[in-house]
Tab-separated table of C-alpha atoms and ligand atoms in Angstrom:
chain	number	residue	atom	x	y	z
A	1	MET	CA	56.068	-49.608	17.824
A	2	ARG	CA	59.519	-48.146	18.025
A	3	PHE	CA	60.115	-45.368	15.634
A	4	LEU	CA	63.535	-43.522	14.672
A	5	VAL	CA	62.845	-40.038	13.711
A	6	THR	CA	65.725	-38.236	12.039
A	7	GLY	CA	65.673	-34.449	12.229
A	8	ALA	CA	63.798	-34.740	15.587
A	9	ALA	CA	64.516	-31.114	16.716
A	10	GLY	CA	63.234	-29.480	13.530
A	11	LEU	CA	59.759	-28.244	12.448
A	12	VAL	CA	58.495	-31.381	10.954
A	13	GLY	CA	60.538	-33.773	13.138
A	14	SER	CA	59.370	-32.216	16.427
A	15	HIS	CA	55.820	-32.395	15.539
A	16	THR	CA	56.029	-36.118	14.305
A	17	VAL	CA	57.970	-37.016	17.544
A	18	ASP	CA	54.934	-35.342	19.554
A	19	ARG	CA	52.398	-37.274	17.594
A	20	LEU	CA	54.011	-40.695	17.831
A	21	LEU	CA	54.386	-40.282	21.538
A	22	ALA	CA	50.933	-39.042	21.848
A	23	GLU	CA	49.958	-42.508	20.151
A	24	GLY	CA	51.899	-44.554	22.515
A	25	HIS	CA	54.798	-45.492	20.579
A	26	GLU	CA	58.522	-45.471	21.598
A	27	VAL	CA	60.671	-42.877	19.701
A	28	ILE	CA	64.337	-42.431	19.193
A	29	GLY	CA	65.223	-38.887	17.785
A	30	VAL	CA	68.498	-38.121	16.211
A	31	ASP	CA	69.363	-34.444	15.587
A	32	SER	CA	72.530	-32.414	15.408
A	33	TYR	CA	70.897	-29.188	16.187
A	34	ILE	CA	72.313	-27.616	12.962
A	35	THR	CA	68.928	-26.051	12.359
A	36	GLY	CA	66.935	-27.670	14.891
A	37	ARG	CA	66.225	-26.254	18.386
A	38	ARG	CA	66.464	-28.249	21.841
A	39	GLU	CA	63.484	-26.425	23.156
A	40	PHE	CA	61.057	-27.928	20.536
A	41	LEU	CA	61.682	-31.332	22.373
A	42	THR	CA	61.034	-30.009	25.824
A	43	GLY	CA	57.799	-31.807	25.922
A	44	ALA	CA	59.004	-35.056	24.319
A	45	SER	CA	62.062	-35.093	26.734
A	46	ALA	CA	59.927	-35.553	29.859
A	47	ASN	CA	58.410	-38.559	28.285
A	48	PRO	CA	60.216	-41.918	29.314
A	49	ARG	CA	59.250	-43.331	25.748
A	50	PHE	CA	61.483	-40.816	24.136
A	51	ASN	CA	65.241	-40.948	23.577
A	52	LEU	CA	67.285	-38.475	21.946
A	53	ILE	CA	70.797	-39.025	20.328
A	54	VAL	CA	72.517	-35.767	19.580
A	55	GLY	CA	74.797	-36.539	16.612
A	56	ASP	CA	75.508	-36.097	12.946
A	57	LEU	CA	73.649	-38.569	10.486
A	58	PHE	CA	76.588	-38.234	8.160
A	59	ASP	CA	78.448	-40.548	10.828
A	60	PHE	CA	77.584	-44.104	9.894
A	61	THR	CA	78.219	-45.387	13.404
A	62	THR	CA	75.646	-42.880	14.912
A	63	VAL	CA	73.093	-44.153	12.242
A	64	ILE	CA	73.651	-47.734	12.752
A	65	GLU	CA	73.450	-47.390	16.486
A	66	ALA	CA	70.305	-45.371	16.384
A	67	CYS	CA	68.520	-48.037	14.294
A	68	GLU	CA	68.998	-50.783	16.870
A	69	GLY	CA	65.480	-52.274	17.532
A	70	VAL	CA	63.564	-49.916	15.496
A	71	ASP	CA	60.594	-50.898	13.506
A	72	ALA	CA	60.225	-47.934	11.091
A	73	VAL	CA	62.181	-44.849	10.406
A	74	PHE	CA	60.832	-41.257	9.725
A	75	HIS	CA	63.738	-39.834	7.695
A	76	LEU	CA	63.244	-36.094	8.016
A	77	ALA	CA	66.690	-34.682	8.541
A	78	ALA	CA	68.191	-32.607	5.540
A	79	ASN	CA	69.816	-29.455	4.755
A	80	THR	CA	67.034	-27.146	4.482
A	81	ASP	CA	68.796	-23.959	3.230
A	82	VAL	CA	67.865	-24.109	-0.304
A	83	ARG	CA	68.683	-20.454	-1.011
A	84	TYR	CA	72.393	-20.571	-0.455
A	85	GLY	CA	72.896	-24.120	-2.202
A	86	THR	CA	75.283	-22.829	-4.796
A	87	ASP	CA	77.735	-21.330	-2.165
A	88	TYR	CA	78.370	-24.812	-0.736
A	89	PRO	CA	78.276	-27.195	-3.586
A	90	ARG	CA	78.906	-30.361	-1.739
A	91	ARG	CA	76.414	-29.822	1.194
A	92	ASP	CA	73.267	-31.188	-0.470
A	93	LEU	CA	75.135	-34.144	-1.768
A	94	ASP	CA	76.668	-35.036	1.886
A	95	GLN	CA	73.522	-34.025	3.939
A	96	ASN	CA	70.520	-35.282	1.757
A	97	VAL	CA	71.990	-37.989	-0.466
A	98	ILE	CA	74.871	-39.665	1.640
A	99	VAL	CA	72.965	-39.277	4.843
A	100	THR	CA	69.892	-41.013	3.322
A	101	TRP	CA	72.065	-43.864	2.043
A	102	ASN	CA	73.430	-43.994	5.421
A	103	ILE	CA	69.757	-44.498	6.824
A	104	LEU	CA	69.070	-47.121	4.135
A	105	GLU	CA	72.149	-49.046	4.603
A	106	ALA	CA	71.711	-49.136	8.360
A	107	MET	CA	68.106	-50.314	7.754
A	108	ARG	CA	69.207	-53.132	5.461
A	109	ARG	CA	71.758	-54.294	8.093
A	110	ARG	CA	69.126	-53.957	10.993
A	111	ASP	CA	66.337	-55.601	9.013
A	112	ILE	CA	64.020	-52.396	9.087
A	113	LYS	CA	61.285	-52.659	6.622
A	114	THR	CA	59.774	-49.204	6.473
A	115	ILE	CA	60.941	-45.850	5.717
A	116	LEU	CA	58.926	-42.538	5.464
A	117	PHE	CA	60.770	-39.762	3.692
A	118	SER	CA	60.489	-35.922	3.405
A	119	SER	CA	61.078	-35.059	-0.150
A	120	THR	CA	60.116	-31.753	-1.801
A	121	ALA	CA	57.671	-30.203	-4.291
A	122	ALA	CA	60.799	-28.271	-5.775
A	123	ILE	CA	61.775	-31.531	-7.698
A	124	TYR	CA	58.873	-30.505	-10.016
A	125	GLY	CA	60.834	-27.236	-11.021
A	126	ASP	CA	59.041	-24.942	-13.442
A	127	SER	CA	56.077	-27.443	-13.922
A	128	THR	CA	53.541	-26.157	-16.294
A	129	LEU	CA	51.099	-28.905	-15.281
A	130	LEU	CA	49.168	-27.420	-12.425
A	131	PRO	CA	48.077	-28.607	-10.071
A	132	THR	CA	50.957	-31.148	-10.539
A	133	PRO	CA	50.325	-34.738	-9.906
A	134	GLU	CA	53.020	-37.074	-8.530
A	135	ASP	CA	53.449	-38.847	-11.854
A	136	GLY	CA	53.809	-35.285	-13.631
A	137	PRO	CA	56.795	-34.565	-15.637
A	138	LEU	CA	59.923	-34.149	-13.694
A	139	ALA	CA	61.683	-30.696	-14.936
A	140	ILE	CA	65.310	-30.292	-15.313
A	141	GLN	CA	66.445	-29.689	-11.907
A	142	THR	CA	67.395	-26.077	-11.051
A	143	SER	CA	68.634	-26.254	-7.468
A	144	LEU	CA	71.198	-28.601	-5.723
A	145	GLN	CA	68.694	-29.105	-2.912
A	146	SER	CA	65.955	-30.554	-5.314
A	147	ALA	CA	68.429	-32.537	-7.247
A	148	SER	CA	69.620	-34.065	-4.083
A	149	LYS	CA	66.227	-35.015	-2.912
A	150	LEU	CA	65.332	-36.598	-6.291
A	151	ALA	CA	68.510	-38.555	-6.028
A	152	ALA	CA	67.602	-39.590	-2.506
A	153	GLU	CA	64.200	-40.864	-3.706
A	154	ALA	CA	66.035	-42.912	-6.451
A	155	PHE	CA	68.056	-44.604	-3.864
A	156	ILE	CA	65.083	-45.292	-1.420
A	157	SER	CA	63.060	-46.712	-4.425
A	158	ALA	CA	66.153	-48.819	-5.299
A	159	TYR	CA	66.655	-50.153	-1.703
A	160	ALA	CA	62.858	-50.702	-1.500
A	161	GLN	CA	62.935	-52.836	-4.621
A	162	GLY	CA	66.306	-54.743	-3.800
A	163	TYR	CA	65.683	-55.347	-0.218
A	164	GLY	CA	61.838	-55.451	0.444
A	165	ILE	CA	61.710	-52.229	2.304
A	166	ARG	CA	58.409	-50.405	2.181
A	167	ALA	CA	58.814	-46.664	1.054
A	168	LEU	CA	56.617	-43.914	1.683
A	169	VAL	CA	57.754	-40.446	-0.022
A	170	PHE	CA	56.184	-37.330	0.800
A	171	ARG	CA	56.693	-34.376	-1.598
A	172	PHE	CA	55.945	-31.385	0.669
A	173	ALA	CA	54.793	-27.969	-0.493
A	174	SER	CA	55.853	-25.096	1.632
A	175	VAL	CA	55.408	-26.257	5.280
A	176	VAL	CA	54.817	-23.649	8.037
A	177	GLY	CA	53.259	-23.593	11.369
A	178	GLU	CA	54.558	-23.647	14.887
A	179	ARG	CA	58.279	-23.959	15.499
A	180	CYS	CA	58.852	-22.597	11.925
A	181	THR	CA	62.402	-21.344	11.705
A	182	HIS	CA	63.221	-21.065	8.043
A	183	GLY	CA	61.638	-20.084	4.646
A	184	HIS	CA	60.359	-16.953	3.185
A	185	ILE	CA	57.374	-16.590	5.759
A	186	PHE	CA	59.820	-16.914	8.633
A	187	ASP	CA	62.036	-14.456	6.929
A	188	PHE	CA	59.424	-11.734	6.379
A	189	CYS	CA	58.408	-12.131	9.944
A	190	ARG	CA	62.045	-11.818	10.957
A	191	GLN	CA	62.448	-8.506	8.890
A	192	LEU	CA	59.233	-7.028	10.065
A	193	HIS	CA	60.348	-7.868	13.788
A	194	ALA	CA	63.435	-5.846	13.226
A	195	HIS	CA	62.006	-2.998	11.358
A	196	PRO	CA	58.071	-3.068	10.974
A	197	ASP	CA	57.846	-0.131	8.545
A	198	ARG	CA	59.624	-1.871	5.375
A	199	LEU	CA	59.803	-5.343	3.842
A	200	GLN	CA	62.356	-6.404	1.288
A	201	VAL	CA	61.282	-9.134	-1.205
A	202	LEU	CA	63.729	-11.047	-3.231
A	203	GLY	CA	63.067	-11.000	-6.902
A	204	ASP	CA	59.830	-9.568	-8.468
A	205	GLY	CA	57.466	-11.608	-5.998
A	206	ALA	CA	55.775	-13.269	-8.860
A	207	VAL	CA	55.562	-16.693	-7.360
A	208	ARG	CA	52.759	-18.707	-6.084
A	209	ARG	CA	52.957	-21.186	-3.118
A	210	SER	CA	50.748	-23.732	-1.499
A	211	TYR	CA	51.311	-23.349	2.271
A	212	ILE	CA	50.595	-26.356	4.512
A	213	ASP	CA	50.431	-26.501	8.343
A	214	VAL	CA	52.883	-28.745	9.971
A	215	ALA	CA	50.206	-30.847	11.646
A	216	ASP	CA	48.415	-31.581	8.332
A	217	CYS	CA	51.761	-32.930	7.130
A	218	VAL	CA	52.262	-35.241	10.021
A	219	ASP	CA	48.525	-36.317	9.645
A	220	ALA	CA	49.466	-37.198	5.909
A	221	MET	CA	52.390	-39.358	6.783
A	222	LEU	CA	50.563	-41.126	9.535
A	223	LEU	CA	47.462	-41.810	7.355
A	224	ALA	CA	49.646	-43.091	4.475
A	225	LEU	CA	51.651	-45.428	7.000
A	226	HIS	CA	48.440	-47.053	8.344
A	227	HIS	CA	47.030	-47.702	4.655
A	228	PRO	CA	48.042	-50.380	2.413
A	229	THR	CA	50.337	-48.825	-0.277
A	230	PRO	CA	52.472	-50.081	-3.053
A	231	PRO	CA	56.086	-50.973	-2.111
A	232	VAL	CA	57.145	-47.341	-3.162
A	233	GLY	CA	54.269	-44.927	-2.464
A	234	ILE	CA	54.795	-41.392	-3.446
A	235	PHE	CA	52.299	-38.617	-2.219
A	236	ASN	CA	52.100	-34.760	-2.740
A	237	VAL	CA	51.525	-32.962	0.404
A	238	GLY	CA	49.951	-29.543	-0.260
A	239	SER	CA	47.045	-27.359	0.272
A	240	LEU	CA	44.099	-27.367	-1.754
A	241	THR	CA	44.672	-23.880	-3.573
A	242	SER	CA	47.750	-22.030	-4.230
A	243	CYS	CA	48.143	-18.230	-3.513
A	244	ALA	CA	50.456	-15.416	-4.705
A	245	LEU	CA	53.278	-14.408	-2.563
A	246	THR	CA	51.674	-10.817	-2.434
A	247	GLU	CA	48.671	-12.525	-0.723
A	248	SER	CA	50.799	-14.032	1.977
A	249	ILE	CA	52.408	-10.733	2.753
A	250	GLY	CA	49.004	-9.161	3.090
A	251	TRP	CA	48.076	-12.044	5.605
A	252	ILE	CA	51.287	-11.428	7.665
A	253	THR	CA	50.953	-7.546	7.791
A	254	SER	CA	47.168	-7.853	8.505
A	255	ALA	CA	48.120	-10.381	11.301
A	256	LEU	CA	50.849	-8.053	12.780
A	257	ASN	CA	48.527	-4.876	12.034
A	258	ILE	CA	51.132	-3.117	10.321
A	259	GLN	CA	51.472	-1.453	6.730
A	260	PRO	CA	55.074	-1.735	5.628
A	261	ALA	CA	56.363	-0.413	2.481
A	262	ILE	CA	57.010	-3.416	0.226
A	263	GLU	CA	60.365	-3.314	-1.837
A	264	PHE	CA	61.058	-5.869	-4.669
A	265	SER	CA	64.810	-6.289	-5.127
A	266	GLY	CA	64.402	-6.635	-9.108
A	267	PRO	CA	63.043	-8.635	-11.917
A	268	GLY	CA	62.878	-12.418	-12.180
A	269	PRO	CA	63.167	-15.165	-9.493
A	270	ALA	CA	64.269	-14.646	-5.829
A	271	TRP	CA	67.360	-17.043	-6.605
A	272	VAL	CA	68.467	-19.562	-9.201
A	273	GLY	CA	66.420	-22.613	-8.396
A	274	SER	CA	63.457	-20.988	-6.778
A	275	CYS	CA	60.294	-22.465	-8.431
A	276	PRO	CA	57.800	-19.903	-9.718
A	277	VAL	CA	54.670	-21.991	-8.825
A	278	ILE	CA	54.163	-24.802	-6.403
A	279	TYR	CA	50.579	-26.133	-6.435
A	280	LEU	CA	50.254	-29.875	-5.994
A	281	ASP	CA	47.589	-32.276	-6.941
A	282	CYS	CA	47.091	-34.309	-3.748
A	283	THR	CA	44.300	-36.698	-5.074
A	284	LYS	CA	46.280	-39.819	-4.007
A	285	LEU	CA	46.196	-38.573	-0.302
A	286	HIS	CA	42.666	-37.312	-0.561
A	287	ARG	CA	41.604	-40.886	-1.643
A	288	LEU	CA	43.150	-42.169	1.615
A	289	GLY	CA	40.743	-39.781	3.380
A	290	TRP	CA	43.357	-36.807	3.906
A	291	GLN	CA	42.310	-33.185	3.859
A	292	PRO	CA	44.252	-30.285	5.288
A	293	LYS	CA	42.428	-28.746	8.303
A	294	LEU	CA	44.104	-25.459	7.681
A	295	ASP	CA	43.999	-23.465	4.438
A	296	PRO	CA	46.964	-21.502	3.169
A	297	GLU	CA	45.897	-18.117	5.046
A	298	ALA	CA	45.072	-19.927	8.308
A	299	ALA	CA	48.436	-21.703	8.099
A	300	VAL	CA	50.389	-18.557	7.477
A	301	ARG	CA	48.539	-16.578	10.265
A	302	ARG	CA	48.994	-19.523	12.789
A	303	THR	CA	52.798	-19.197	11.968
A	304	VAL	CA	52.765	-15.416	12.444
A	305	HIS	CA	51.088	-15.405	15.645
A	306	TYR	CA	53.397	-18.321	17.035
A	307	LEU	CA	56.447	-16.138	15.963
A	308	ALA	CA	55.059	-13.048	17.431
A	309	ALA	CA	54.328	-15.027	20.569
A	310	ASN	CA	58.091	-16.544	20.468
A	311	PRO	CA	60.096	-13.249	19.370
A	312	ARG	CA	63.325	-14.862	20.403
A	313	LEU	CA	63.108	-17.095	17.492
A	314	LEU	CA	63.361	-13.971	15.242
A	315	GLU	CA	66.458	-12.417	16.877
A	316	PRO	CA	69.441	-12.550	14.677
A	317	SER	CA	71.483	-14.585	17.321
A	318	ALA	CA	68.696	-17.312	17.087
B	401	NAD	N1	59.785	-26.928	5.443
B	401	NAD	C1	59.340	-26.942	4.258
B	401	NAD	O1	58.854	-26.095	3.680
B	401	NAD	C2	59.716	-28.315	3.695
B	401	NAD	C3	59.397	-28.367	2.317
B	401	NAD	C4	59.733	-29.380	1.580
B	401	NAD	C5	60.420	-30.498	2.019
B	401	NAD	N2	60.791	-30.107	3.428
B	401	NAD	C6	61.631	-31.217	4.040
B	401	NAD	O2	60.952	-31.738	5.188
B	401	NAD	C7	62.014	-32.215	5.987
B	401	NAD	C8	62.099	-31.483	7.435
B	401	NAD	O3	62.166	-30.023	7.128
B	401	NAD	P1	61.963	-29.133	8.240
B	401	NAD	O4	61.134	-27.820	7.735
B	401	NAD	O5	61.467	-29.714	9.574
B	401	NAD	O6	63.298	-28.395	8.560
B	401	NAD	P2	64.247	-28.257	9.819
B	401	NAD	O7	65.449	-27.376	9.456
B	401	NAD	O8	63.356	-27.548	10.936
B	401	NAD	O9	64.554	-29.758	10.358
B	401	NAD	C9	65.494	-30.395	9.841
B	401	NAD	C10	66.315	-30.997	11.138
B	401	NAD	O10	67.223	-31.768	10.702
B	401	NAD	C11	68.316	-31.836	11.535
B	401	NAD	N3	69.486	-32.282	10.623
B	401	NAD	C12	69.981	-31.708	9.563
B	401	NAD	N4	71.025	-32.445	9.162
B	401	NAD	C13	71.378	-33.487	9.993
B	401	NAD	C14	72.238	-34.175	10.109
B	401	NAD	N5	73.346	-34.408	9.256
B	401	NAD	N6	72.447	-34.937	11.292
B	401	NAD	C15	71.408	-34.792	12.348
B	401	NAD	N7	70.478	-33.916	12.223
B	401	NAD	C16	70.334	-33.009	11.260
B	401	NAD	C17	68.299	-30.330	11.735
B	401	NAD	O11	69.216	-29.897	12.830
B	401	NAD	C18	66.923	-30.014	12.014
B	401	NAD	O12	66.443	-30.229	13.401
B	401	NAD	C19	63.433	-31.971	5.363
B	401	NAD	O13	63.786	-33.308	4.836
B	401	NAD	C20	62.885	-30.964	4.303
B	401	NAD	O14	63.826	-31.002	3.057
B	401	NAD	C21	60.659	-29.302	4.234
């Protein structure tokens, strides 16, 4: 098959590209390098079945050209800077909603019948139903990023119904692993790289997360793709447990063999829109036979070891 992977140079995108190539498929990647890195595609670029288009998916011409001859689309590109969303009020609308519409409209015109989309567990907001199933109550949206993902999911569903497109939507928990370049695990590693004696944590640190290794995410998407699913299949992707932020800090510091002083910036959440607890019910994926290979501790430790071995990613200039 011939796949289009948007966000091909990112964390999830580059691993998806590698897996699809390893399975013998042809892959077109699109990336603007806004957060992705050319070096993550070094292996793929040596493969004659891989082609990369460097461009911005906000430009419809780029999207329609990239979709030529494609059988299915992994739409993984997005603005992944959640924390500063309110500083740039249009960015999530443009990068997550309009770009998703561009993809869907190009698929309609090119008669492409399958989309796999990376949504986020953040759309469940301050859910009190834990672990949260896919049909759990959707909270009032508290971040522009989660609002834009929910809007993108709605456009995907409507296009799926209206134009006979098969849609697979994956609501990811906190994805970590090799090639991780953002999120709080990365931020903590970057801080500790600069000054191993102290770590500043935004807010009171009273949050719980459900870290999942990127390879497990790719497994989940490919498994669902190869199973019969409803026209719009929605799947939570997270680990079997959740852990306190302080536990993850302990894993990081023990992996680095350091004992920094931990400073919390103040009471309350790290920023407006930061979910207090992410813990997903992934029964739907388990029924298809998916289980994460790494638990949260192993996933975080793998990330820390990778970043320690690739310190250039932690430099401020990176
Ligand atoms: N990493 C997580 O914890 C997490 C959690 C929930 C959801 N997700 C979703 O998973 C997807 C992948 O996330 P990731 O962690 O790999 O992020 P990432 O930042 O590593 O990758 C995103 C990629 O998309 C590219 N991109 C962004 N906008 C683009 C545009 N307009 N045109 C072309 N390229 C563009 C970036 O350059 C980058 O390579 C995203 O949709 C994200 O919202 C990630």
